[in-house]
């Protein structure tokens, strides 16, 4: 069974940003507790102020202010797809399914406000200047039949309109449809930090046309980072969906998402023989444990770029290729992990004097706990240097 390699490690001393696998922001609550995320800024307008919020699904008496307390949809599920037939989205990433408000017992409401069943999601995002959000959705929030707009409309109408804290009355000086931007922005913010592909890869669970896995191994790999059990879904024995469960302290717009146990849903995968097929139709990346001695005395892989926009190493946009034993052996994927085969990620290298910083589609790249990590949670990129075509 293929297993994932450690990420590329530092050769020389580098500036490291203390980042843990958490959600949204850099509050101390995020840094100290897996699966807990800090409050984020209001995305549009002014949402209700919640000075003394309660955690959803944990109240013992009725809560009157449903602008600061999610009810009856008190548990929020960030759901993800893995589509292979046809292949949908990047080959090294799951894609967004949605953000669902479940009752605290596994049941849920749907399509709660037909008057807000908007049919112009892309236009709404553009009107509010959320072009970066829209661009991200066009890559990572995909409909397998190619009709992304209809998919977004469905998710908003069926699930978004049932989130109590996104009611129009919960905004001061409400501007038409601003709650739509908050819904999609929050869903994407959560998704960016629930890096299912990387978490599974670290446990040696990689897409393959031949290997199979146990449900327990998949769930354990994801729970390690989420902090609580997740729900996995299969179709015909093939892994194709993950649900991450949260309770929320305060509103969806400005509250803290706290990882929680599933609220009654059950995984639909067999105990053994679970297939995790590659999107490309190939056997998927095959990892090795080969290392090489590099400058600085480390016994770790080192990378050299193949720049597409310039002949200067580590400048512009290109791939990070791994050399071991004097020959090229694979490349770095977008999360910072080394694979010996598969699709190489594109990195952007920015140089200032001798200082080099890197970023990928996942975000800034930094050395975190000794390993190269590229993620939206990396607020400040590590500074690297170069020895010819070798990254230090």
PDB file of C-alpha atoms in Angstrom, residues 4 10 45 56 60 72 87 104 129 172-173 215 243 261 281 289 293 310 312 314 341 343 345 357 362 372 377:
ATOM      1  CA  UNK A   4       3.184   9.308   1.982  1.00  0.00           C
ATOM      2  CA  UNK A  10      14.600  22.798   6.376  1.00  0.00           C
ATOM      3  CA  UNK A  45     -21.915  45.087   6.483  1.00  0.00           C
ATOM      4  CA  UNK A  56     -25.151  25.926  19.730  1.00  0.00           C
ATOM      5  CA  UNK A  60     -30.481  24.061  28.459  1.00  0.00           C
ATOM      6  CA  UNK A  72     -32.819  25.049  15.195  1.00  0.00           C
ATOM      7  CA  UNK A  87     -13.134  13.980 -12.405  1.00  0.00           C
ATOM      8  CA  UNK A 104     -28.717  18.703  17.047  1.00  0.00           C
ATOM      9  CA  UNK A 129     -16.364  42.831  -4.907  1.00  0.00           C
ATOM     10  CA  UNK A 172     -27.642  46.535  10.729  1.00  0.00           C
ATOM     11  CA  UNK A 173     -28.336  48.661   7.646  1.00  0.00           C
ATOM     12  CA  UNK A 215     -13.061   3.001   7.116  1.00  0.00           C
ATOM     13  CA  UNK A 243     -18.626  15.698   6.565  1.00  0.00           C
ATOM     14  CA  UNK A 261     -19.082  14.746  17.360  1.00  0.00           C
ATOM     15  CA  UNK A 281      -7.598   7.560 -13.764  1.00  0.00           C
ATOM     16  CA  UNK A 289      11.560   6.876   1.591  1.00  0.00           C
ATOM     17  CA  UNK A 293      22.508  14.375   2.210  1.00  0.00           C
ATOM     18  CA  UNK A 310      12.220  33.149 -15.978  1.00  0.00           C
ATOM     19  CA  UNK A 312      16.519  32.618 -12.673  1.00  0.00           C
ATOM     20  CA  UNK A 314      13.372  30.467  -7.487  1.00  0.00           C
ATOM     21  CA  UNK A 341       4.946  10.739  -9.161  1.00  0.00           C
ATOM     22  CA  UNK A 343       0.821  16.127 -10.753  1.00  0.00           C
ATOM     23  CA  UNK A 345       1.965  21.910  -8.152  1.00  0.00           C
ATOM     24  CA  UNK A 357       9.419  33.238  -0.125  1.00  0.00           C
ATOM     25  CA  UNK A 362      -3.080  26.469  -0.814  1.00  0.00           C
ATOM     26  CA  UNK A 372       7.273  22.471   4.571  1.00  0.00           C
ATOM     27  CA  UNK A 377      -3.378  29.205   7.878  1.00  0.00           C
TER      28      UNK A 377
END
